[in-house]
Short mmCIF file of C-alpha atoms in Angstrom, two decimals:
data_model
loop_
_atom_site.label_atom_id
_atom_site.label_comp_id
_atom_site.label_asym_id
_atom_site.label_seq_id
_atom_site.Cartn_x
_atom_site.Cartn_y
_atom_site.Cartn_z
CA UNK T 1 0.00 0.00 0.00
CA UNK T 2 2.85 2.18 0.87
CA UNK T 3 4.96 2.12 -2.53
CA UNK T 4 1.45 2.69 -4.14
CA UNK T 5 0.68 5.44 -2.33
CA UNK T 6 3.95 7.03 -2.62
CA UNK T 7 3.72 6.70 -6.64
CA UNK T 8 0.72 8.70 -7.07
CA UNK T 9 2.19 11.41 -4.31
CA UNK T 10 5.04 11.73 -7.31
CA UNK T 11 2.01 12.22 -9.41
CA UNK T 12 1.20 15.16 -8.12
CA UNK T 13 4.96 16.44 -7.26
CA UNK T 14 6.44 15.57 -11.15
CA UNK T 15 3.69 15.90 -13.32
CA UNK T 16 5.96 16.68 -15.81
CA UNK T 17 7.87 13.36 -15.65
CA UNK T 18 4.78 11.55 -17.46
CA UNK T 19 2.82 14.19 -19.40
CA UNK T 20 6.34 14.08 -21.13
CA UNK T 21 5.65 10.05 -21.55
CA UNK T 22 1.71 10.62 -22.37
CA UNK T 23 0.77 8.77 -19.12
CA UNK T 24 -2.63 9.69 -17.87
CA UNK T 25 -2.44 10.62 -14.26
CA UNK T 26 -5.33 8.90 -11.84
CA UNK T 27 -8.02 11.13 -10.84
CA UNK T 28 -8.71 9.30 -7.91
CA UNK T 29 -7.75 6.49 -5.31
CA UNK T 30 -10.26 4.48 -3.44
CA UNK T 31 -8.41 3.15 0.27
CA UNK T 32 -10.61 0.09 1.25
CA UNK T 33 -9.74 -1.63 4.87
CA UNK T 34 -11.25 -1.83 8.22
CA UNK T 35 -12.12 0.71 10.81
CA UNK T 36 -8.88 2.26 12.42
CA UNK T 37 -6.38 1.07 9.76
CA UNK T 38 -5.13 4.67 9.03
CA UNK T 39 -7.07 5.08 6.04
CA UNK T 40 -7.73 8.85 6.78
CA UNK T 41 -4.20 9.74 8.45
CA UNK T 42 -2.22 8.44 5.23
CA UNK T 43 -4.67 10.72 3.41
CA UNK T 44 -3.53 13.58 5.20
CA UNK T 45 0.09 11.93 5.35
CA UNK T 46 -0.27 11.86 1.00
CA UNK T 47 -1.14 15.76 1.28
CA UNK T 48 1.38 16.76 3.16
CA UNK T 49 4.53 15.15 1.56
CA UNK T 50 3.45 16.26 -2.04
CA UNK T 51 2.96 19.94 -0.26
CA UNK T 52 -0.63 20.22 -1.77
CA UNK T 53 -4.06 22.04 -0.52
CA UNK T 54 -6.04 19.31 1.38
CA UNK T 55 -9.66 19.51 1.45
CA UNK T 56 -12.01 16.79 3.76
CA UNK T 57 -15.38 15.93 4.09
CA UNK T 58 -17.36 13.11 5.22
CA UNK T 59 -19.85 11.22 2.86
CA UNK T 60 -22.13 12.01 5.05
CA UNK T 61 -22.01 15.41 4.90
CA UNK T 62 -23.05 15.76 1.87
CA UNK T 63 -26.61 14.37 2.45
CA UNK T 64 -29.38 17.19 3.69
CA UNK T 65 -33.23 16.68 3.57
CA UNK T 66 -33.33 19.34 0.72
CA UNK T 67 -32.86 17.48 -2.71
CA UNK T 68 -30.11 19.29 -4.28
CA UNK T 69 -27.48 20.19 -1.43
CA UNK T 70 -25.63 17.73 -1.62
CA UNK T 71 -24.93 18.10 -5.52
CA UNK T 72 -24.25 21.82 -4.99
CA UNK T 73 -21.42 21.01 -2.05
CA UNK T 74 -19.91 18.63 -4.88
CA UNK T 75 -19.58 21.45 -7.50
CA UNK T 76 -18.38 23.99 -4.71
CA UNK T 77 -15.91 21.44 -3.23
CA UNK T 78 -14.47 20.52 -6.65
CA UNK T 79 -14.33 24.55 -7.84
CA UNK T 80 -12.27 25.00 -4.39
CA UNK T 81 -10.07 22.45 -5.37
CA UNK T 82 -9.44 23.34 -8.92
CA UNK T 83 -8.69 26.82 -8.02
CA UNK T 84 -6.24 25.87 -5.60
CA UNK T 85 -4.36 22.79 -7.53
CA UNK T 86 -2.48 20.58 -7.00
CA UNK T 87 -4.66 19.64 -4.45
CA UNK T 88 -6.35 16.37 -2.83
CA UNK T 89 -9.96 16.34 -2.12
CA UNK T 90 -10.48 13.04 0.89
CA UNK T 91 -13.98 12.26 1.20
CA UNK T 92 -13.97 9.72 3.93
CA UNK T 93 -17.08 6.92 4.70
CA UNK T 94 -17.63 7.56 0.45
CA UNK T 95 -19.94 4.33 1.14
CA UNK T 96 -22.64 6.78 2.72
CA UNK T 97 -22.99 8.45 -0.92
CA UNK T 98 -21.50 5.90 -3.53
CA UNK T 99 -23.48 2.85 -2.52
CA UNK T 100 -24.93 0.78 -5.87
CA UNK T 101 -28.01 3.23 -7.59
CA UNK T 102 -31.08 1.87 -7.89
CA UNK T 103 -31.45 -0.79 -5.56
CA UNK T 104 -32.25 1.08 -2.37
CA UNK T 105 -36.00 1.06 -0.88
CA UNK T 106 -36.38 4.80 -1.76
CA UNK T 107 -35.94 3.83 -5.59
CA UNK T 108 -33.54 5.79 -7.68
CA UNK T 109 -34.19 9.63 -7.96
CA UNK T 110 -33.21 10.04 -4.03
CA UNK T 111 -30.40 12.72 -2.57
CA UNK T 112 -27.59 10.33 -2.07
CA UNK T 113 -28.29 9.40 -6.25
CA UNK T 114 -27.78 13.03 -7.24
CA UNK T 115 -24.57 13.57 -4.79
CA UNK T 116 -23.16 10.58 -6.39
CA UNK T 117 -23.79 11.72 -10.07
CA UNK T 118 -22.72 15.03 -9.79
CA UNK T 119 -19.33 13.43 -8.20
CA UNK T 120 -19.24 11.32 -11.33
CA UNK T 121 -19.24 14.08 -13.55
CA UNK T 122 -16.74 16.20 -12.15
CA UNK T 123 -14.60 13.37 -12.40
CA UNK T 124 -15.56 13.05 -15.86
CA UNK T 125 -14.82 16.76 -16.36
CA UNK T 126 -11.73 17.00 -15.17
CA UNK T 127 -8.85 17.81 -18.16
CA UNK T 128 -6.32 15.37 -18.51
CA UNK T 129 -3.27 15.54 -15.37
CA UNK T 130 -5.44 18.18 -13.86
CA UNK T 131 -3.55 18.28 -10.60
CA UNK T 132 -6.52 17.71 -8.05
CA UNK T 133 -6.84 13.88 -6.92
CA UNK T 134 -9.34 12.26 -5.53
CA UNK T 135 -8.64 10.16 -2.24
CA UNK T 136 -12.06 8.07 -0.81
CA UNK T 137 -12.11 5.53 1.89
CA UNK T 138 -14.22 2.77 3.19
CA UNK T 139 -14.24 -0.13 4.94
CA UNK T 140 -17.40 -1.78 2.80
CA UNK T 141 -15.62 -1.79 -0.53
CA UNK T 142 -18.04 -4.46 -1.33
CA UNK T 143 -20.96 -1.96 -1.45
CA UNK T 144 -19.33 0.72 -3.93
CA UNK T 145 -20.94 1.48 -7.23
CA UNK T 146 -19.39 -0.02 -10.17
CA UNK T 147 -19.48 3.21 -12.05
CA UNK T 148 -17.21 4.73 -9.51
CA UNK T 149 -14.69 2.32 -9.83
CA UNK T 150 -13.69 2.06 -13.75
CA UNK T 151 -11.00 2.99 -15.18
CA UNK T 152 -10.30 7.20 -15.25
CA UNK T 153 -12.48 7.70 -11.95
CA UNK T 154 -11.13 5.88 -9.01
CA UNK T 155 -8.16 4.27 -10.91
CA UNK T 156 -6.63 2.84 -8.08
CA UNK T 157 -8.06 0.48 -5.28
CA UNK T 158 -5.38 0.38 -2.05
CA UNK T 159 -6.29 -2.52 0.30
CA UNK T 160 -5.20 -1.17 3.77
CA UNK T 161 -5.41 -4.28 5.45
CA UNK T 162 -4.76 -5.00 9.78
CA UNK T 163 -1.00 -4.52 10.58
CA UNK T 164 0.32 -8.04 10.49
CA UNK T 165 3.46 -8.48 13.48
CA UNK T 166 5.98 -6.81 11.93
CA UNK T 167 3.45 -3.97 11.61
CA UNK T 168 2.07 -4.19 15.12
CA UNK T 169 5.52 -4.09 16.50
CA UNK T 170 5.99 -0.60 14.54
CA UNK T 171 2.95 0.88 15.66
CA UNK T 172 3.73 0.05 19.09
CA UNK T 173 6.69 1.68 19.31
CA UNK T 174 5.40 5.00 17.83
CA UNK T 175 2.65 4.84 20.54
CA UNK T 176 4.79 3.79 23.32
CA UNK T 177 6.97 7.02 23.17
CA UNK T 178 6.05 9.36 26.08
CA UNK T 179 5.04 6.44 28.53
CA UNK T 180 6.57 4.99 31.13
CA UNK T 181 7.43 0.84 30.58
CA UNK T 182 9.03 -1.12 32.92
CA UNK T 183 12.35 -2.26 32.05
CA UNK T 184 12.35 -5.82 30.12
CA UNK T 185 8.88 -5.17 28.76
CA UNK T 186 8.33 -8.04 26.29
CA UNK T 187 7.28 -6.06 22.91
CA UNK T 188 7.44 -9.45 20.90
CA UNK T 189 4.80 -10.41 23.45
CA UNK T 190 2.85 -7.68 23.31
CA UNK T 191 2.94 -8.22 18.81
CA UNK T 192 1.66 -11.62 19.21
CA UNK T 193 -0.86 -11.00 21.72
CA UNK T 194 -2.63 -8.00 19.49
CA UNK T 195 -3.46 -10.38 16.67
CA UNK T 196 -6.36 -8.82 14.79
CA UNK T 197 -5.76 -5.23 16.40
CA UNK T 198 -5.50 -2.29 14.01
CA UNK T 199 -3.40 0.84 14.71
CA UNK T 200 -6.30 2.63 16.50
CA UNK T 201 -7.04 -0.34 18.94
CA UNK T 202 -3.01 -0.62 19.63
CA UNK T 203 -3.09 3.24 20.37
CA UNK T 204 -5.99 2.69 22.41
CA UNK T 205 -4.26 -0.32 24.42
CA UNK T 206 -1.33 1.31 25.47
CA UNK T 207 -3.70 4.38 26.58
CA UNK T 208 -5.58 2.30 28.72
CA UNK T 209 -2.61 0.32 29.99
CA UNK T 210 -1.31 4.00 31.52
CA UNK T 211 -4.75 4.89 32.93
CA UNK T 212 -4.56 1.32 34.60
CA UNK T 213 -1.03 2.04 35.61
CA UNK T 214 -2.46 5.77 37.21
CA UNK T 215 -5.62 4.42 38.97
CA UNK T 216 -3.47 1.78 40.47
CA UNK T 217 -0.83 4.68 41.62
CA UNK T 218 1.98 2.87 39.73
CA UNK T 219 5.26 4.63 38.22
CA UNK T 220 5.26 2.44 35.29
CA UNK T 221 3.64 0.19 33.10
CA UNK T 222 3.87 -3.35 33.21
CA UNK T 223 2.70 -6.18 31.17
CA UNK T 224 -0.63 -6.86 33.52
CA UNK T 225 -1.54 -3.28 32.59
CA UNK T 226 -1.19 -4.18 28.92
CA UNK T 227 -3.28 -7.97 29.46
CA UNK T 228 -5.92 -5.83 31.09
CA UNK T 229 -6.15 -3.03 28.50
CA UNK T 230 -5.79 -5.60 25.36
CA UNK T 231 -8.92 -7.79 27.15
CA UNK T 232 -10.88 -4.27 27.79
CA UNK T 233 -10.65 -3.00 24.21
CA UNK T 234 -11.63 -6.26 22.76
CA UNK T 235 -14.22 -7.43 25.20
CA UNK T 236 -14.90 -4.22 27.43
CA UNK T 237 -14.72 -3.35 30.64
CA UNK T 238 -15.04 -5.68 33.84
CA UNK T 239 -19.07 -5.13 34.83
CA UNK T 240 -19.74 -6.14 38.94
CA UNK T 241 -22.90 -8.34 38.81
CA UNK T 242 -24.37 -9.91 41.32
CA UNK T 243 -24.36 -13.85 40.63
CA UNK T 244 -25.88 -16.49 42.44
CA UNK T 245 -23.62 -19.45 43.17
CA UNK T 246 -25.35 -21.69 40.91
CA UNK T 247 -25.14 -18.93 37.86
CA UNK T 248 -21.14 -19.04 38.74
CA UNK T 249 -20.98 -22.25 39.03
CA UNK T 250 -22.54 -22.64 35.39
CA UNK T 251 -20.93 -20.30 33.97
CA UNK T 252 -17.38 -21.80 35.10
CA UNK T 253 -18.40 -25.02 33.41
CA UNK T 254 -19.72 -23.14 30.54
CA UNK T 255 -16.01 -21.64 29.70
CA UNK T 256 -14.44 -24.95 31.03
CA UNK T 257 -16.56 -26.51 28.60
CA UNK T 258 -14.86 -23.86 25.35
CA UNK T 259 -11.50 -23.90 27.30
CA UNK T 260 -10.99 -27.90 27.62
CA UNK T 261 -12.37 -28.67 23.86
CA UNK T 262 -9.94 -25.88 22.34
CA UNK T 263 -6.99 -28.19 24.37
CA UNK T 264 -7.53 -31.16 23.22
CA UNK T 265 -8.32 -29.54 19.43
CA UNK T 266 -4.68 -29.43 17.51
CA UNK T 267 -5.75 -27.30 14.97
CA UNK T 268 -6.60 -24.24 17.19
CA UNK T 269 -4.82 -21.73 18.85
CA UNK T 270 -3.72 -22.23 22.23
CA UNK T 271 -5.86 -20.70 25.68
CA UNK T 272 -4.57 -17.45 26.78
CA UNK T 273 -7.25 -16.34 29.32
CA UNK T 274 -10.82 -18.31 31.05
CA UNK T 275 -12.26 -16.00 33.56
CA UNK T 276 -16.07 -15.68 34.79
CA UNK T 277 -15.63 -12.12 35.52
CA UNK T 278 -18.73 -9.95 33.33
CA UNK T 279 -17.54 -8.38 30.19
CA UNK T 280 -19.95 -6.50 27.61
CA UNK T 281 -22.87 -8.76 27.11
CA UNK T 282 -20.63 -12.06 28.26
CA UNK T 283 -20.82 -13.42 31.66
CA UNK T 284 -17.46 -14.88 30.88
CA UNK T 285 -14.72 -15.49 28.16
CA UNK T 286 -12.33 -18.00 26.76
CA UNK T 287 -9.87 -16.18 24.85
CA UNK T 288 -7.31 -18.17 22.57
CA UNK T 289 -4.17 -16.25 21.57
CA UNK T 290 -2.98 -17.00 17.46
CA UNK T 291 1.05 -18.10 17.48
CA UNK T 292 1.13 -15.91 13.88
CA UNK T 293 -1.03 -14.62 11.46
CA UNK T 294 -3.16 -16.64 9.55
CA UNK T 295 -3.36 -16.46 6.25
CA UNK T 296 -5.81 -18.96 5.46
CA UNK T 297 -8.72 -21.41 6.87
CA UNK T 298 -8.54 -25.27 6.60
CA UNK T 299 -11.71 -27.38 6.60
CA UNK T 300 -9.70 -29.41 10.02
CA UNK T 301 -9.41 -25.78 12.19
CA UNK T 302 -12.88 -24.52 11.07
CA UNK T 303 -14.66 -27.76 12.58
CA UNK T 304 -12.41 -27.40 15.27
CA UNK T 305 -13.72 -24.33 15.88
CA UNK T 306 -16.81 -25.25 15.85
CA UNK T 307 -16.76 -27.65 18.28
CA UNK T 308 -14.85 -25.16 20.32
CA UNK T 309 -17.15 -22.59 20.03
CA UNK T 310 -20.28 -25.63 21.19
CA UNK T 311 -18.25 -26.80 24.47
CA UNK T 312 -20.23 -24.06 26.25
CA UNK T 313 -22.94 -25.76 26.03
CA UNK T 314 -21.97 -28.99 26.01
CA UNK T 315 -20.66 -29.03 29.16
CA UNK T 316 -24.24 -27.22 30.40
CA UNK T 317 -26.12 -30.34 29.48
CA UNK T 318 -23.37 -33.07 30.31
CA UNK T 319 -23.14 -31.32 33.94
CA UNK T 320 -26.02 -30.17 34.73
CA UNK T 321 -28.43 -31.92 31.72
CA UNK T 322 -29.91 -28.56 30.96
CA UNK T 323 -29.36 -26.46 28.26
CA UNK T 324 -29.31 -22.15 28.97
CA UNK T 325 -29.77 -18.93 26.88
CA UNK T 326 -25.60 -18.46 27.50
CA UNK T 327 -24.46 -20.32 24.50
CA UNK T 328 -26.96 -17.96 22.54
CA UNK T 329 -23.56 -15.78 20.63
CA UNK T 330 -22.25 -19.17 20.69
CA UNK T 331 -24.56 -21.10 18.42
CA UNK T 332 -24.37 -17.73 15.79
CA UNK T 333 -21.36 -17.97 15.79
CA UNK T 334 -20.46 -21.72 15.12
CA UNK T 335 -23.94 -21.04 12.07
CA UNK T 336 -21.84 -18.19 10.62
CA UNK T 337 -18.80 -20.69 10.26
CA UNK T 338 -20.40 -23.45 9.10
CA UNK T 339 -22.70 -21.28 6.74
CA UNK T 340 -19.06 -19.96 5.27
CA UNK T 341 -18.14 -23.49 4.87
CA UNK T 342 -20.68 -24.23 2.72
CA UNK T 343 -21.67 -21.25 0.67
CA UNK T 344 -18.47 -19.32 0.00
CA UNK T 345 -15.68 -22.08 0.92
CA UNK T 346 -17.00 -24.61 -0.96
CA UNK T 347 -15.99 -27.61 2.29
CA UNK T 348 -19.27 -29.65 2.29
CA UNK T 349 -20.65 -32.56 0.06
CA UNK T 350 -22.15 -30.35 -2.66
CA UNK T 351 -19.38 -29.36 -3.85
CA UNK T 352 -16.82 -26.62 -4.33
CA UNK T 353 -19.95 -23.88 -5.31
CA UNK T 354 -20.07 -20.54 -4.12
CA UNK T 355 -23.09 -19.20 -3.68
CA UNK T 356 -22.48 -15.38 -2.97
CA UNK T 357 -21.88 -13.95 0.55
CA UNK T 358 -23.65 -14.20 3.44
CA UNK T 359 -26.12 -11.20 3.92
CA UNK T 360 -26.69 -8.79 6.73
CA UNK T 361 -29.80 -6.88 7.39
CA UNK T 362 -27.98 -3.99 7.26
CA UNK T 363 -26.83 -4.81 3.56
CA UNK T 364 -29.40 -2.30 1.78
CA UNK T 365 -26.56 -1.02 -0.71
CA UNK T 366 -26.71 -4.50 -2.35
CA UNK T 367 -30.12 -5.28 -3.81
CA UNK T 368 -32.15 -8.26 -4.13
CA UNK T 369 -31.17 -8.08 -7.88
CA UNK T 370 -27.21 -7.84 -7.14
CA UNK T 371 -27.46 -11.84 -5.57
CA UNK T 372 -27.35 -14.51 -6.68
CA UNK T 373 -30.44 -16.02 -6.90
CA UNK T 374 -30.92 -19.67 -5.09
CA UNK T 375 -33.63 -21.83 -5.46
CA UNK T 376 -35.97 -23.29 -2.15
CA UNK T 377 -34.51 -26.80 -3.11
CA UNK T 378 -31.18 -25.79 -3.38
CA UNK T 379 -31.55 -23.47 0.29
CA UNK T 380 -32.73 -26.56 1.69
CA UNK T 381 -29.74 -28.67 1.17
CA UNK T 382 -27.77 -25.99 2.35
CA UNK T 383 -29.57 -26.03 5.60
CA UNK T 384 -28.61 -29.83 5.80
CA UNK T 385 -25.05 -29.11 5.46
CA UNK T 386 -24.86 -26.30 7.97
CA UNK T 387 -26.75 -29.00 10.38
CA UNK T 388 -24.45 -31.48 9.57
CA UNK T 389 -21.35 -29.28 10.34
CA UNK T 390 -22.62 -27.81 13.72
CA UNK T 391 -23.60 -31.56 14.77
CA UNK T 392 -19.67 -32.67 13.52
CA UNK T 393 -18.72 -30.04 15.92
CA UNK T 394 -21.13 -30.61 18.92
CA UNK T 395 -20.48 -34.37 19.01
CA UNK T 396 -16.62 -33.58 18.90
CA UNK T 397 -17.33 -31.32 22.02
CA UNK T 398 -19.65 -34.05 23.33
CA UNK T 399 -17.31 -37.19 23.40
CA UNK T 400 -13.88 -34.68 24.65
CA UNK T 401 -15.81 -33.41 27.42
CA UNK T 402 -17.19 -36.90 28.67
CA UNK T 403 -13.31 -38.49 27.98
CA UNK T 404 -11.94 -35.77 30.03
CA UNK T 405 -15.03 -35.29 32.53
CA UNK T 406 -12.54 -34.90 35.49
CA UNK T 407 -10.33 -31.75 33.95
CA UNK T 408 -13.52 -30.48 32.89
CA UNK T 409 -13.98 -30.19 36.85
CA UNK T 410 -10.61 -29.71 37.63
CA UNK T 411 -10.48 -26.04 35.57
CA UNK T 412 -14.06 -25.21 36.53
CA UNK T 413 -13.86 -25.16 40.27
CA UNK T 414 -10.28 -23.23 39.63
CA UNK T 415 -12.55 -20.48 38.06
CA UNK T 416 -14.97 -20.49 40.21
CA UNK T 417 -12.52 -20.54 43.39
CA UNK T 418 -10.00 -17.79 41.44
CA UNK T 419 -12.62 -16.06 38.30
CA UNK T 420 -9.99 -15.80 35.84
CA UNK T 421 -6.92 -18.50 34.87
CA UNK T 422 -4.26 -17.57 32.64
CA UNK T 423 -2.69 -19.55 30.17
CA UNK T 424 0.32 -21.28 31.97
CA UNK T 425 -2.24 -21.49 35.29
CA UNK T 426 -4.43 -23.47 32.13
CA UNK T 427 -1.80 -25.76 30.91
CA UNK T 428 -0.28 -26.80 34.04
CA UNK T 429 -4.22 -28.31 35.81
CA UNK T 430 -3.92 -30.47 31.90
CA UNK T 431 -0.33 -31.53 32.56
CA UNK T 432 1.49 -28.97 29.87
CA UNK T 433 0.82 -27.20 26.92
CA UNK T 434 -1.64 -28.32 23.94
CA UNK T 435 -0.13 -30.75 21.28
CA UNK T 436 -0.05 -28.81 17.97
CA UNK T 437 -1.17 -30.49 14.55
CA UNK T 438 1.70 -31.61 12.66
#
């Protein structure tokens, strides 16, 4: 992303080096990656080393309940930026206004249609190497219109994706300035245990970690300041309730349950934390810390994870032969896998067929006519396969559980005497650490 990015700055600082080749310049790059990747601050960062005018808006700024604003804050946006060139224009969340026309419930004459034509045809109108570029960002690339993305709009697409460990390592040591660490702190630690941060959650870690270190009256920051901020911005914050001892005794089993199956599961990523202690929505967690990145999914780790993901409440009904609303985020979860498994990864016995993505409710910018349509017959046998995955997976949880019905006890009365157990706590009640897959 980088050496792309830093091409098209030399766009707009040597314009002269390929008008004297006839290369047409780009009008516009489109940044696609999640939420608090640094889509917006390399924006500003592209600005600022080509020396140029920088002009920002949200995408949803441009929408107003009067028809026509919108349009008119394109054509005044782009005139400001054409008088003042070389210039970038950054329109950030560009999903809000460049979502696919025509297949919204309003129909096709609404606001956000207009905003996005009239940013179409300044586009269109710009001369060739006029030096004003175009800079968008979103993290639903997936929804954009097709017109904004051919060739001589939005030539380039820049995948910013999360900061693998090399990355995370960086980032930490950029935020880490100004703060307090005690000596020895284990930064390679800290890398591996932020798997599936981005920048802004790492920034937001090590912020915590020093309000931790303040409310506690410490000088400096050490690594349980860092465990309890990386848990907090992933989960939230620790909530007091008030729990019988039957809810904490089923709860213990319940995480026991995820805990003990993910053990004695090769293809999954080792325990890092149990604990019954309230987070968000979850009475408890079981939180497995990746070795390295991943890079892609085998058919082995995803029913592995299912099962994982069904020990909850496998161990409810073993223990206590009753099943509770707990393993609710559970059972969505271990769906959503095994629905992946059969309609986009192609892993179950009809075959290696893709049959578009899996929808959300909140998916309006792709219309019923933009999927693929799928027949009752065919949605019925892909009900049977998601079945027949979750069951693989809940059987697996089943028979570890009953072969190992004395650990299962063993870790849950440790959680329910101590409310959190840490990894090497973990491995030593099993005897050692996990066997890996070979």
């Amino acid at each position: 992303a980088k050496k792309e990015l830093e091409e098209v700055v030399d766009f707009l600082k040597n314009p002269a080096k390929y008008k004297a080749l006839g290369a047409r310049t780009p009008k516009g790059v489109i940044l696609v990656g999640p939420s608090g990747t640094g889509k917006t601050l390399l924006a500003k960062a592209m600005a600022g080393e080509a020396k140029t005018a920088f002009y920002s808006i949200a995408g949803s700024e441009f929408m107003e309940m009067l028809v026509g604003v919108g349009a008119a804050r394109v054509r005044d946006l782009f005139a400001q930026a054409k008088k003042n060139a070389p210039s970038i224009i950054f329109i950030d969340e560009v999903d809000a206004i460049g979502r696919m026309r025509s297949v919204g419930v309003m129909g096709g004459h609404d606001e956000r249609e207009q905003t996005l034509n009239q940013i179409l045809v300044e586009m269109d109108g710009f001369e060739p190497n006029t030096a004003v570029l175009i800079v968008a960002a979103t993290n639903r690339g997936d929804l954009l219109d097709p017109a904004l993305m051919r060739p001589g709009r939005f030539d380039r697409r820049v995948v910013l994706d999360l900061p693998d460990m090399a990355g995370r390592k960086d980032i930490l040591a950029i935020h880490a300035k100004g703060k307090p660490f005690v000596l020895g702190t284990d930064w390679d630690k800290v890398a591996k245990r932020t798997v599936g941060f981005s920048g802004a959650d790492i920034e937001n870690m090590l912020n915590e970690a020093a309000i931790q270190a303040a409310r506690e009256n410490k000088k400096e920051i050490d690594m349980g300041d860092i465990e309890e901020a990386a848990t907090k911005v992933k989960l939230g914050p620790e909530k007091k309730r008030l729990q019988t001892d039957l809810d904490r005794k089923m709860t213990a089993y319940h995480e026991a349950g995820h805990a003990l199956v993910n053990y004695y599961s090769p293809h999954l990523d080792p325990v890092h934390r149990i604990s019954i202690v309230s987070r968000g929505m979850a009475l408890g967690f079981t939180m497995a810390q990746p070795e390295k990145d991943r890079l892609h999914e085998t058919r082995s780790r995803l029913i592995d994870e299912i099962a994982m993901t069904m020990g909850g409440r496998a161990a409810e009904q073993i223990i206590f032969n009753e099943m509770t609303s707990g393993a609710a985020n559970d059972i969505d979860q271990a769906t959503r896998i095994a629905r992946y498994m059969v309609m986009e990864f192609g892993m179950s016995d009809l075959g290696p067929i893709n049959f578009g993505p899996q929808m959300d409710v909140t998916d309006w910018g792709k219309g019923i006519m933009e999927q693929q349509q799928i027949s009752p017959e065919m949605m019925s046998k892909i009900d049977v396969e998601v079945q027949k995955f979750i069951h693989e997976g809940y059987k697996k949880a089943v028979e570890v559980l009953k072969k190992h019905r004395k650990e299962l006890d063993k870790i849950a009365n440790e959680l329910v005497k101590k409310e959190t157990v840490e990894s090497e706590e973990f491995e030593a009640l099993l005897g050692g650490p996990k066997k890996k897959a070979a």
